[in-house]
C-alpha positions as YAML, in Angstrom:
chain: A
units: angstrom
residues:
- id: 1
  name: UNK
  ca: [41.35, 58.14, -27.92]
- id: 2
  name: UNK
  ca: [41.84, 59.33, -31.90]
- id: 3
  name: UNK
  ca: [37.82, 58.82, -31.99]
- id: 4
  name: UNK
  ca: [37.04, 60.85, -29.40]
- id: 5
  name: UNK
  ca: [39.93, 63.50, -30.29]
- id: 6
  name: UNK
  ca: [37.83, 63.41, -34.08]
- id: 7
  name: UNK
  ca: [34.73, 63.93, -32.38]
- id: 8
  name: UNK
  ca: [36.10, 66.95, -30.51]
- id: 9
  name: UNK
  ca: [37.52, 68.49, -33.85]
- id: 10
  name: UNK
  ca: [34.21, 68.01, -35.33]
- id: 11
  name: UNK
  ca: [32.39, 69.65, -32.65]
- id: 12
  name: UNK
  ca: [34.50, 72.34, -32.49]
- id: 13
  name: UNK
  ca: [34.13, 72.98, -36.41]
- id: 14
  name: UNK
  ca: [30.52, 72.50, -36.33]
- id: 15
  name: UNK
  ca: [30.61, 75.43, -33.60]
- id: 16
  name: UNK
  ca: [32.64, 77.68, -35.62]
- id: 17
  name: UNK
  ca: [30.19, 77.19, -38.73]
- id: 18
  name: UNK
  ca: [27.26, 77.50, -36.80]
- id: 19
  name: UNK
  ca: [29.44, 81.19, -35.57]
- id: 20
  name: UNK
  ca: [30.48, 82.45, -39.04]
- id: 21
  name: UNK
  ca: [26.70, 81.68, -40.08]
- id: 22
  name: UNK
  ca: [25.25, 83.87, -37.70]
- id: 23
  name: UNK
  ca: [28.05, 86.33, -38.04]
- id: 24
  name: UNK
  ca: [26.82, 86.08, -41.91]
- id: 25
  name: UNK
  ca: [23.03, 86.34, -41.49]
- id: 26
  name: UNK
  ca: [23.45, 89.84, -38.86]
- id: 27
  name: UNK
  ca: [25.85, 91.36, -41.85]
- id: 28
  name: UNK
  ca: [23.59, 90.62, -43.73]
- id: 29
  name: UNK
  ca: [20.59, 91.93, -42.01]
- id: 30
  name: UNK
  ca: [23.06, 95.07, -41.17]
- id: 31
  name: UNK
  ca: [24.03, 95.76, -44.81]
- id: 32
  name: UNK
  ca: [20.23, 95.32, -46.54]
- id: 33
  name: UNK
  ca: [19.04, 97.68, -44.05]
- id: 34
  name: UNK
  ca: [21.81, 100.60, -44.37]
- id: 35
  name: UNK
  ca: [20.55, 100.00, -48.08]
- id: 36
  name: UNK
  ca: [17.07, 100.26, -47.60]
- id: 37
  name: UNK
  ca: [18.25, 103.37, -45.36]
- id: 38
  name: UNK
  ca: [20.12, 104.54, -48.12]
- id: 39
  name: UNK
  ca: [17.81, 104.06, -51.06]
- id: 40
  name: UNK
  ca: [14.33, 104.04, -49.74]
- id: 41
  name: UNK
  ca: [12.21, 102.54, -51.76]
...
């Protein structure tokens, strides 16, 4: 059972990472475009 109990943790990480990531990218996206907004080129 501690195998499949590690392969629960792991998915659950891997979700979490795969969360923050795309929380990262749209902040991201958000903050270079209130930029551009800000400063226009």
């Amino acid at each position: 059972a501690q195998g499949f109990t590690d392969l629960n943790q792991l998915a659950s990480t891997t979700d979490n990472l795969l969360t923050i990531t795309r929380w990262n990218v749209l902040n991201n996206h958000y903050q270079t475009h209130s930029l551009r907004k800000l400063c226009p080129s």
